[in-house]
Short mmCIF file of C-alpha atoms in Angstrom, two decimals:
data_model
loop_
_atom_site.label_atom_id
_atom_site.label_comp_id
_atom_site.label_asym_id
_atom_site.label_seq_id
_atom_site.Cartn_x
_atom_site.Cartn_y
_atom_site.Cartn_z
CA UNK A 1 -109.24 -67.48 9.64
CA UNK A 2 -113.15 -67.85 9.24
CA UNK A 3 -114.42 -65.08 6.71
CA UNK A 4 -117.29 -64.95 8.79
CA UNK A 5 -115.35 -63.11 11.29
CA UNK A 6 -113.40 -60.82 9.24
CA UNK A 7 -114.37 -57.08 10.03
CA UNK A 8 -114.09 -55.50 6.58
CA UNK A 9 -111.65 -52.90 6.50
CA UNK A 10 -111.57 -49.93 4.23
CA UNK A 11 -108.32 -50.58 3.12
CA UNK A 12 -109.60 -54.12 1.34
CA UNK A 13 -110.73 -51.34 -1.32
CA UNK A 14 -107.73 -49.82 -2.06
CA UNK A 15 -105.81 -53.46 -2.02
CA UNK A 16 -107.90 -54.95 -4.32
CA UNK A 17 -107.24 -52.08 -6.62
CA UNK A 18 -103.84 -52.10 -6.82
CA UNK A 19 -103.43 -55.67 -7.06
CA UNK A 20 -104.95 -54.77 -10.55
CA UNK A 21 -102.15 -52.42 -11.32
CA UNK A 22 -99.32 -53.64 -9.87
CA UNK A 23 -96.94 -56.58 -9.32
CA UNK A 24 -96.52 -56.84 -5.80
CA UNK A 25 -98.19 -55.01 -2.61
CA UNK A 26 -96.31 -53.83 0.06
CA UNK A 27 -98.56 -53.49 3.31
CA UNK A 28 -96.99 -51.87 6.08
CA UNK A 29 -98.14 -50.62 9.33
CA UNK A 30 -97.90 -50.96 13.06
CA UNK A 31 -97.75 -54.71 14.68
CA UNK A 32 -101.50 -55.73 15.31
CA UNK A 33 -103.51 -53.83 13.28
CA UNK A 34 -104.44 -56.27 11.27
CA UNK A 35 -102.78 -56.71 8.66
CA UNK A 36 -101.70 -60.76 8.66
CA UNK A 37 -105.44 -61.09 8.76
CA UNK A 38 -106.20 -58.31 5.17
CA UNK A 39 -103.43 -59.91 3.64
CA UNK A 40 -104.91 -63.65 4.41
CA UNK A 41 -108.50 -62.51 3.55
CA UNK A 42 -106.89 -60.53 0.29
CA UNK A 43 -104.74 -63.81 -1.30
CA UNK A 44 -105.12 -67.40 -2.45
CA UNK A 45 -102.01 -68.78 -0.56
CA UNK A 46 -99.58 -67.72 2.38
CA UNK A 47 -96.71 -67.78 3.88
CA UNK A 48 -95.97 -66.81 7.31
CA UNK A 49 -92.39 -66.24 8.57
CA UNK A 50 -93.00 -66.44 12.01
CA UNK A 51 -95.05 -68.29 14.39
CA UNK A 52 -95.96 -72.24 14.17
CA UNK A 53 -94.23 -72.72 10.82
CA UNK A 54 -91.65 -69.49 11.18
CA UNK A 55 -88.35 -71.13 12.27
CA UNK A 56 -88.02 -73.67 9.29
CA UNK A 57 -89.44 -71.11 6.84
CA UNK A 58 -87.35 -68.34 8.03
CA UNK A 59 -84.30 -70.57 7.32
CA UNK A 60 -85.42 -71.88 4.00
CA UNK A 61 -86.82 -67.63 3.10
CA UNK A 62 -83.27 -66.80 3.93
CA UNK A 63 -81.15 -69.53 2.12
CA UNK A 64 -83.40 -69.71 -1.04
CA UNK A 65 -86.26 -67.28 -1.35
CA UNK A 66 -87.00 -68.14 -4.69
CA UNK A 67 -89.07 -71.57 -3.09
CA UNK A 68 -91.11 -69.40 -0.71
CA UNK A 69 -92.75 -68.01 -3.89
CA UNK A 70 -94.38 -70.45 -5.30
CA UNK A 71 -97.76 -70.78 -4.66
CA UNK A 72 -101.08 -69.38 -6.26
CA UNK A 73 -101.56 -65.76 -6.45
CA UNK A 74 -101.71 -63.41 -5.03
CA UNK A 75 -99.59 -64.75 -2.36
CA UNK A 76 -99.07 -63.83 0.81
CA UNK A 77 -95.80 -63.28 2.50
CA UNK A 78 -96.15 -62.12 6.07
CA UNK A 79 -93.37 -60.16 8.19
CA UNK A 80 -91.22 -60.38 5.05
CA UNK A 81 -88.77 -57.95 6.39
CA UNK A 82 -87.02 -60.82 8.47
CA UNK A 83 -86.07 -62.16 5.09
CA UNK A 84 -84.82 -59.25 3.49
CA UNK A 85 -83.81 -61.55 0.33
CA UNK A 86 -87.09 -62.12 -0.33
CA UNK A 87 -87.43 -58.21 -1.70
CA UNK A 88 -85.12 -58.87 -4.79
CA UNK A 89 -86.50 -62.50 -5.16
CA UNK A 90 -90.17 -60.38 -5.64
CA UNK A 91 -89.36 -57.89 -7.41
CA UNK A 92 -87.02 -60.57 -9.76
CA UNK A 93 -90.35 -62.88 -10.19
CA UNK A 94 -92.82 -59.99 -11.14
CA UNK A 95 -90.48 -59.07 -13.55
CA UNK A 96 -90.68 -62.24 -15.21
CA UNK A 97 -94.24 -63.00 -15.03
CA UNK A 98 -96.50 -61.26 -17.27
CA UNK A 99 -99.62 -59.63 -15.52
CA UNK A 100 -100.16 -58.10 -11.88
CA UNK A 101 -101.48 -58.71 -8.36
CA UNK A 102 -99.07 -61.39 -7.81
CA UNK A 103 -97.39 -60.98 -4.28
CA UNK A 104 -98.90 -59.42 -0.76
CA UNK A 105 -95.92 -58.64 1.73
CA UNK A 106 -96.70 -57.42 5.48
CA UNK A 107 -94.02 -55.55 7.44
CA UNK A 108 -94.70 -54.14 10.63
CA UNK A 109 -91.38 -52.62 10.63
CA UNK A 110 -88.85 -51.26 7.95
CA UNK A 111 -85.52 -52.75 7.54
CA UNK A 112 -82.41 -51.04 9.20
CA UNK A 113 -81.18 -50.88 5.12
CA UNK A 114 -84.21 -49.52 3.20
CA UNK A 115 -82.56 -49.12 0.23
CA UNK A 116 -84.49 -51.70 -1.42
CA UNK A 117 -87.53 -49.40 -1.90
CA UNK A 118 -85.50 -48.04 -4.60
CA UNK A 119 -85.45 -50.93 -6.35
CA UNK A 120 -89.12 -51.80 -5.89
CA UNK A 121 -90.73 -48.94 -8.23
CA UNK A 122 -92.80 -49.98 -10.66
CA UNK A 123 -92.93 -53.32 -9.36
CA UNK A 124 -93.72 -53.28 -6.07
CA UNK A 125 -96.69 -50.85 -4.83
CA UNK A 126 -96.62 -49.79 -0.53
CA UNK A 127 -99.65 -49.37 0.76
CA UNK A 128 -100.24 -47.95 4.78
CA UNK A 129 -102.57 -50.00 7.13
CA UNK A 130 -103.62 -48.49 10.50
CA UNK A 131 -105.41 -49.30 13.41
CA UNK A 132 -109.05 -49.64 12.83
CA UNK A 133 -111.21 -46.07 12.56
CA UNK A 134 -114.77 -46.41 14.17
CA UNK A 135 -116.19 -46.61 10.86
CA UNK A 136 -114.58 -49.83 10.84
CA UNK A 137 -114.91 -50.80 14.59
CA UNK A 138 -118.65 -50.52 14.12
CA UNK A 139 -118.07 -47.16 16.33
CA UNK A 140 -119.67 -44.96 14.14
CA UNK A 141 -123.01 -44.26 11.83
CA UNK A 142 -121.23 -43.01 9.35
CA UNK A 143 -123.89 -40.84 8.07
CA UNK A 144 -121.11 -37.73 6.93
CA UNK A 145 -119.11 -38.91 4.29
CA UNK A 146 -115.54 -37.71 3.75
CA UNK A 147 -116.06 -38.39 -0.31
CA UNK A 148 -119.53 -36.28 -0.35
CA UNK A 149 -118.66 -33.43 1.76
CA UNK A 150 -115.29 -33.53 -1.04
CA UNK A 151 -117.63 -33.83 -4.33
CA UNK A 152 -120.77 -31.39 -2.88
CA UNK A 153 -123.33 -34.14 -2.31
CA UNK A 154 -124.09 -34.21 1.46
CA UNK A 155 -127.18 -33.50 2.57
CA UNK A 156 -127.77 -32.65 6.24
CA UNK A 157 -128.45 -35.86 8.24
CA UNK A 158 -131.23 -36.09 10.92
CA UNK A 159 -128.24 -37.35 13.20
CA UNK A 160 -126.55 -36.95 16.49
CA UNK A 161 -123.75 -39.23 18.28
CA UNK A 162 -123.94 -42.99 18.61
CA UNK A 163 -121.65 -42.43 22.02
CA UNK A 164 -121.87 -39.88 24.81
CA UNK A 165 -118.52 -37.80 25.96
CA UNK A 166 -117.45 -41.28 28.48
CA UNK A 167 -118.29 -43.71 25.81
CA UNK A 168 -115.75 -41.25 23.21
CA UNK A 169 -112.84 -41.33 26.29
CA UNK A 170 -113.45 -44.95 26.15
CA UNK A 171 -112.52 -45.46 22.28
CA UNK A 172 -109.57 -43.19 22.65
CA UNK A 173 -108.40 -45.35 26.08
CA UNK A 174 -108.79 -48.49 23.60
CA UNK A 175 -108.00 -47.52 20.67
CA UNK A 176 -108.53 -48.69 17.24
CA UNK A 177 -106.69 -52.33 17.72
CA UNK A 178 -108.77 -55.69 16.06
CA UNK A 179 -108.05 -57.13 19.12
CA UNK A 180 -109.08 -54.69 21.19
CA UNK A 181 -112.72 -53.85 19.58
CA UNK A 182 -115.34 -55.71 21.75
CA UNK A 183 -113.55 -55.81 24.40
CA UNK A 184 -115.34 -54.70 27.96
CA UNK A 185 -114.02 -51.46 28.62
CA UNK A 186 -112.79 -52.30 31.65
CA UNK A 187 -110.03 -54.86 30.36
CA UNK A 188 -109.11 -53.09 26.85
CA UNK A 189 -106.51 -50.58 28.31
CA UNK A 190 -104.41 -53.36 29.51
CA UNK A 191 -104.20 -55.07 25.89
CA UNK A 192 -102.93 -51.34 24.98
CA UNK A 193 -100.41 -51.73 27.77
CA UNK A 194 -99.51 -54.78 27.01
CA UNK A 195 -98.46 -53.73 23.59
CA UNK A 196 -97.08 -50.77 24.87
CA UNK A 197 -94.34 -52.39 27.30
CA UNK A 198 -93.76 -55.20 23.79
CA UNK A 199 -92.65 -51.81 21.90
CA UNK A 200 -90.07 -50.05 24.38
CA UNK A 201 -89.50 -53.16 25.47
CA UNK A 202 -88.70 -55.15 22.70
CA UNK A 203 -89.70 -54.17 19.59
CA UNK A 204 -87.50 -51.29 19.25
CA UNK A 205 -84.44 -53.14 20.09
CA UNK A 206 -85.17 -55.49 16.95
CA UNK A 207 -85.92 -53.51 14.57
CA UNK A 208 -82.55 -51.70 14.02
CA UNK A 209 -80.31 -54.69 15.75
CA UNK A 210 -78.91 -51.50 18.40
CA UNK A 211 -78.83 -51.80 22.09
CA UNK A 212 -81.16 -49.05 23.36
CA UNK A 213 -81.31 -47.79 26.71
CA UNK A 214 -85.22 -48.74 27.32
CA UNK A 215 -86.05 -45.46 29.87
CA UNK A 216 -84.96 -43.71 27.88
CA UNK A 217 -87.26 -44.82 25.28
CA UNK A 218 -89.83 -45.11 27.51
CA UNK A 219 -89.31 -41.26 28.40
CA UNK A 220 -89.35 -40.21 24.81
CA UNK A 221 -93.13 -42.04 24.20
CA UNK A 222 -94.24 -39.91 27.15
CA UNK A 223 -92.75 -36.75 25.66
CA UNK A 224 -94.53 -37.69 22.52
CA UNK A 225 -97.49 -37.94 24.60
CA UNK A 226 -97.30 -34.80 26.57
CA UNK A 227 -97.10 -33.15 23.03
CA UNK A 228 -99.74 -35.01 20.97
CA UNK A 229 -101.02 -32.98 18.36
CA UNK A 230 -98.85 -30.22 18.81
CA UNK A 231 -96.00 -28.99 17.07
CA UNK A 232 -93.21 -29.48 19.79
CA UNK A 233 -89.58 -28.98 18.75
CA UNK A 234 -86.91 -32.15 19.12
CA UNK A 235 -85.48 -29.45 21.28
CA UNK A 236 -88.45 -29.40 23.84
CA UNK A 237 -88.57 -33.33 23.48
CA UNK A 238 -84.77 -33.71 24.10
CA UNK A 239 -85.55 -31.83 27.17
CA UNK A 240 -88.10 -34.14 28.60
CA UNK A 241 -85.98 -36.95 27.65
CA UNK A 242 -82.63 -36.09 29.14
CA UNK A 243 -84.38 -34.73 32.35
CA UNK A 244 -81.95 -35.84 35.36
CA UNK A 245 -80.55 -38.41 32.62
CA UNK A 246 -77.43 -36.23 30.69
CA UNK A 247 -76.40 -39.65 29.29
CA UNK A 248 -78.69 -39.44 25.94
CA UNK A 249 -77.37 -37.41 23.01
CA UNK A 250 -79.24 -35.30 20.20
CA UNK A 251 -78.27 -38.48 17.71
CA UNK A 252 -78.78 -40.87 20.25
CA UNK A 253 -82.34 -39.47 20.51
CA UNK A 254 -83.07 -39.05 17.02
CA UNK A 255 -81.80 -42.71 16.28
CA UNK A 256 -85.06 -43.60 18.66
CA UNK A 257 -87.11 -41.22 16.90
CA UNK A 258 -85.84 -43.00 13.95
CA UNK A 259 -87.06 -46.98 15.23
CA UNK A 260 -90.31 -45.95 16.45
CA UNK A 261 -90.79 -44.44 12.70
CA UNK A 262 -89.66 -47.72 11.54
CA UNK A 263 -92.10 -49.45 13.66
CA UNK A 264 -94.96 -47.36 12.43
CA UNK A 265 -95.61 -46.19 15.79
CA UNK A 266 -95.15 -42.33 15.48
CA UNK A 267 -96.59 -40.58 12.32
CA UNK A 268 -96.02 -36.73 12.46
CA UNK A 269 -98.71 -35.05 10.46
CA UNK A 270 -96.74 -32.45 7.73
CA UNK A 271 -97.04 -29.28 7.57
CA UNK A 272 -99.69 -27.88 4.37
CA UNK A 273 -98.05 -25.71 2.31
CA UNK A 274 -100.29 -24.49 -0.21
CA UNK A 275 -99.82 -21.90 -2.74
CA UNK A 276 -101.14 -18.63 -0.27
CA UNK A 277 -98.78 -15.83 -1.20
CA UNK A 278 -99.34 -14.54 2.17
CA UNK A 279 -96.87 -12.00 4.25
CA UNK A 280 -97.42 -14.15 7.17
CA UNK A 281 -94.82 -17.41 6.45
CA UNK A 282 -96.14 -20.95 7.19
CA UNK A 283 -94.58 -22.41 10.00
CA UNK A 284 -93.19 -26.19 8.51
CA UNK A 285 -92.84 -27.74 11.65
CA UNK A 286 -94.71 -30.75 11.93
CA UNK A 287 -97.28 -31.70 14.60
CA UNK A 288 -96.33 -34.77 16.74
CA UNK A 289 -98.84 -37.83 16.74
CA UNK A 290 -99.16 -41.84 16.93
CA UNK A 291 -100.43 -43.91 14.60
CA UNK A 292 -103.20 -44.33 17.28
CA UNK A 293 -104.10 -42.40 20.48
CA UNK A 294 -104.55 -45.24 23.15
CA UNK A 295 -100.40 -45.35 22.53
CA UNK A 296 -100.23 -41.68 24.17
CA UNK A 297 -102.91 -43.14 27.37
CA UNK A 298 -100.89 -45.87 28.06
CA UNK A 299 -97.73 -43.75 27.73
CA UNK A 300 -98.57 -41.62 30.54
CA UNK A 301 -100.58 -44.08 32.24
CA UNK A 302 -104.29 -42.48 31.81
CA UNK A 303 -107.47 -44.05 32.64
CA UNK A 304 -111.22 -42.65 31.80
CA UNK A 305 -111.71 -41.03 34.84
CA UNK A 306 -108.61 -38.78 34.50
CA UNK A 307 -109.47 -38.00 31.07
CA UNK A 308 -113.18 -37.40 32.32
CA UNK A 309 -111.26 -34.90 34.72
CA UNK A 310 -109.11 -33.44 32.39
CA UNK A 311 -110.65 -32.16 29.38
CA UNK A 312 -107.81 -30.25 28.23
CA UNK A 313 -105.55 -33.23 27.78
CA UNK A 314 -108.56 -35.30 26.27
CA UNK A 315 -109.04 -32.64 23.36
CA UNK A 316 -105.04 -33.44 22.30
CA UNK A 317 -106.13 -37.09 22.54
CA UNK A 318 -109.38 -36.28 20.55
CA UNK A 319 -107.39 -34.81 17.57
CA UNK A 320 -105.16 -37.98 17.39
CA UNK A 321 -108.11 -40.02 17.42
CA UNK A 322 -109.67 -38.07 14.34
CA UNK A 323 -106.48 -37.90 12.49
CA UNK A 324 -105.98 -41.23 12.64
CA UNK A 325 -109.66 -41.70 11.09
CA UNK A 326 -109.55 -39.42 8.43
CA UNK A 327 -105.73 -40.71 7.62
CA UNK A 328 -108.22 -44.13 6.65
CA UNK A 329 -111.11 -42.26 5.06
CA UNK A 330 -108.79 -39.64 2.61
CA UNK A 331 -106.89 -42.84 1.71
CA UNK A 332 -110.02 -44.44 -0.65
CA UNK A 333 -109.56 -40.85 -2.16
CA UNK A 334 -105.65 -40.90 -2.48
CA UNK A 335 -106.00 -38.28 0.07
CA UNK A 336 -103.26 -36.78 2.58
CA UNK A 337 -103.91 -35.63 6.14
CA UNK A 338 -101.78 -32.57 7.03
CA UNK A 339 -101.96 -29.40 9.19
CA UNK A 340 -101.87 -25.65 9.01
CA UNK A 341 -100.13 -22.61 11.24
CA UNK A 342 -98.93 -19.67 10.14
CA UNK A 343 -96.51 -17.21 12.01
CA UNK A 344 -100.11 -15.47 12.45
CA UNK A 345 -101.47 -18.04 14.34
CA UNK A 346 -104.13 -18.61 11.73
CA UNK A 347 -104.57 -22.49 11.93
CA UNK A 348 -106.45 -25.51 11.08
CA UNK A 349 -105.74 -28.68 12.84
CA UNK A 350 -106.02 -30.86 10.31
CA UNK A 351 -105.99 -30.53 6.51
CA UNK A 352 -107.19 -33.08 4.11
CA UNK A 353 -105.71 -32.61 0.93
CA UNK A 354 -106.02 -34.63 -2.76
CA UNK A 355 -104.40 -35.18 -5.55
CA UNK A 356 -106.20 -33.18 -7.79
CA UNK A 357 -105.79 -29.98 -5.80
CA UNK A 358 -109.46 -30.34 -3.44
CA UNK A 359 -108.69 -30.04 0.04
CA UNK A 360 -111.07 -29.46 3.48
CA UNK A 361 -109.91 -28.33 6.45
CA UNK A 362 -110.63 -29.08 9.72
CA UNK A 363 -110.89 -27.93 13.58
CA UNK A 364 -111.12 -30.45 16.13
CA UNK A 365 -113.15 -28.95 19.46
CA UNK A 366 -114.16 -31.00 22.79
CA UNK A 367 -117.38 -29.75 22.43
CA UNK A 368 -119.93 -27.95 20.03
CA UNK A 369 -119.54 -25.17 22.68
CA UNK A 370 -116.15 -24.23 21.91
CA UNK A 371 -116.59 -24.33 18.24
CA UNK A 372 -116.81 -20.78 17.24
CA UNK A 373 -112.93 -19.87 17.80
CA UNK A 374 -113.04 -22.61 15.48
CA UNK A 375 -115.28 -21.71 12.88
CA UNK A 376 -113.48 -18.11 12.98
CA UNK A 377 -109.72 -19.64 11.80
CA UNK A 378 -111.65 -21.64 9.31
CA UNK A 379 -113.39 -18.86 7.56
CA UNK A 380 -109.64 -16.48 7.83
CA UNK A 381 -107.88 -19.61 6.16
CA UNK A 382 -111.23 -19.83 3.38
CA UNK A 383 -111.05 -16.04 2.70
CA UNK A 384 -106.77 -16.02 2.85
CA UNK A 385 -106.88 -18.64 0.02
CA UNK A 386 -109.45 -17.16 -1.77
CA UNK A 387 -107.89 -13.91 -1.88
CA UNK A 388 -104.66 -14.78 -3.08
CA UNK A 389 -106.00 -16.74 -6.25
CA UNK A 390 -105.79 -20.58 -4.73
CA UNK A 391 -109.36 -22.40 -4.77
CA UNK A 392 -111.78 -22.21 -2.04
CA UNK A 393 -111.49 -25.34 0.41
CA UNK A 394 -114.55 -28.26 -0.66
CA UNK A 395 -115.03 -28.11 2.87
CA UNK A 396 -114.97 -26.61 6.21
CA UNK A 397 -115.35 -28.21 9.32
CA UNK A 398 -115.73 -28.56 13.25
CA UNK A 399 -115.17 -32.06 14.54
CA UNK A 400 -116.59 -32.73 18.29
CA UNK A 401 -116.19 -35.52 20.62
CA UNK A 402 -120.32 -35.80 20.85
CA UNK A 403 -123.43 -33.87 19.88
CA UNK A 404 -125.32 -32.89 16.87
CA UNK A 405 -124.85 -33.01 13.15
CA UNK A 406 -124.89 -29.16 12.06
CA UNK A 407 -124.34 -27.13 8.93
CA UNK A 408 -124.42 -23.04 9.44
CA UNK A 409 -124.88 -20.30 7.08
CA UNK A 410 -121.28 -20.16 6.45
CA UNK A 411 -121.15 -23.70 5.33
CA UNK A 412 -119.05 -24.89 7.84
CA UNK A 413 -120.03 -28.42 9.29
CA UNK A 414 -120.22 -29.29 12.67
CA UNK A 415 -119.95 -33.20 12.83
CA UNK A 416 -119.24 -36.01 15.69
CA UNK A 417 -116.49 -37.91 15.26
CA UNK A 418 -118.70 -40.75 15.54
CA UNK A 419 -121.05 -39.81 12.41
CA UNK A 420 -118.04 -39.53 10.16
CA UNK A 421 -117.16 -41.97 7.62
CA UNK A 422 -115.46 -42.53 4.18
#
């Protein structure tokens, strides 16, 4: 590829610093979000198992996967999982050369044995891609930054949205695919599809070798979809699945759960469960999401107009879109994205969490109008925490499809998800 059109991606940052601290780099994610192209634009040589030069390779990674290592580091060894011989022949080589950084594997799906990430620790490093956030799609200014409102240092902007509400329906309708961004709106949703039908339709039948009935599958991605960003039980999804279809059992259903994991498709944001001694228990259950929202539009077959119409549904699709942002911004801060909800229906939507014990939390609202409920569970989960000895949150704050950049009194942010950055 020409490095004149690679879009940077935030995740180059974090690659580049592991290849400094460890052997090999594991970089998984869903199929098409780029990550052939980071691994290509991260190493000195390649090899790709499928594609032009895939059959022969395949057959030579398989047979002797020592060969399809050499080559000058790091190198890159794409879709490795369709070798899985080639895990022990890494791990095996970065034990015997001195130094790190040496090997770049892709997988856009994890293999039916997974055993072998046992064996990888200390040698071999996984690292999560995703699609592209709008920080990265050129989709957003930016001007809030996820590490400043962390460490203390943002100052109020002088900014407002780059899009207004149709142009925000349009980025959730397209989503955060490379190959999408660009695109006229008019033709992105059917790339989406596209990929869409390729996953119940193929994709999930390969990645475990097991015959899968694909309405079935195609009925779960809707459930999933009818219950984005909410913490629906397998029990309420099992209903939508078997619905006039008896023929799908409980492990029959969670064996499809199972392969869309493995694809990288569905990524259920945990449950937070910090240390708030609180008579109210935290409910663990976690909330149900994609790896991108556009999956849950072409799912139930949305367009902009019906999201235009149906604001309600939108703000679901809203919340995926800005978890799926901030899971890329909190990751240049070895950063988790979780949620809250206790059995007193005190909530945040989404909590950002690090590894030195900082954590924000956030509300995600259609509209600066509908901000104060809010801004009210925000300052309940602030004072809860405070009260019962845990450290304040370094942030609070509103997220909104369009508007204004805000900061009250409180200290609770009201931000655009198209002014927020890394």
């Amino acid at each position: 590829m020409d490095p004149s059109r690679y879009r940077p991606r935030l995740v180059d940052k974090v690659l580049e610093r592991r290849l400094h601290s460890s052997g090999a780099i594991l970089l998984t994610g869903p199929k098409g979000c780029g990550k052939s192209t980071t691994g290509l634009m991260n190493s000195r040589s390649s090899v790709m198992l499928q594609g032009a030069e895939g059959d022969n390779t395949l057959a030579t990674a398989r047979s002797n996967p020592s060969i399809i290592l050499e080559g000058e580091t790091p190198r890159l060894i794409d879709e490795w999982q369709m070798a899985p011989a080639l895990w022990d022949a890494v791990r095996t080589k970065v034990d015997e050369r001195e130094g790190f950084g040496h090997f770049i594997l892709t997988g856009s799906s994890v293999p039916q044995d997974d055993g072998y990430r046992h064996s990888g620790v200390g040698r071999i490093s996984e690292l999560r891609m995703y699609p592209m956030s709008l920080q990265e799609s050129g989709d957003s200014s930016g001007t809030v930054s996820l590490a400043r409102l962390f460490d203390g240092t943002q100052r109020l902007p002088d900014s407002c949205s780059v899009h207004d509400l149709k142009g925000v329906v349009d980025l959730v309708v397209r989503g955060g695919w490379p190959r999408a961004v660009g695109m006229d709106p008019e033709y992105a949703p059917d790339l989406v599809q596209n990929y869409y039908n390729a996953t119940i339709g193929i994709d999930v039948f390969r990645v475990d070798g097991r015959k899968k009935d694909t309405g079935a599958v195609d009925r779960l991605m809707r459930s999933y979809s009818r219950n984005i960003s909410t913490m629906a039980s397998t029990r309420t999804i099992m209903t939508d699945v078997t619905s006039g279809d008896n023929s799908i059992s409980q492990s029959t259903l969670e064996d499809y759960i199972d392969a869309l994991r493995r694809l990288y498709v569905i990524e259920d944001v945990p449950a937070w469960s910090p240390s708030i001694r609180s008579k109210n228990a935290i409910r663990q259950s976690p909330k149900r999401q994609f790896v991108d929202p556009s999956l849950a539009v072409a799912a139930l077959g949305l367009s902009r107009e019906r999201l235009l119409n149906d604001l309600n549904t939108f703000g679901f699709l809203l919340e995926s879109l800005c978890a799926r942002d901030l899971r890329v911004y909190s990751a240049l801060l070895n950063g988790s994205v979780l949620h809250y909800h206790d059995s007193n229906d005190l909530e945040a939507d989404l909590v950002i969490q690090l590894r030195d014990g900082r954590w924000g939390c956030v509300e995600v609202k259609t509209g600066g109008r509908q901000a104060e409920e809010g801004k009210e569970n925000l300052r309940r989960l602030r004072d809860q925490a405070v009260e019962a000895g845990h450290q304040a949150p370094s942030f609070m704050m509103i997220l909104i499809s369009n508007g204004y950049v805000s900061l009250d009194a409180d200290g609770i942010w009201t931000v655009p998800i198209d002014c927020l950055g890394p």
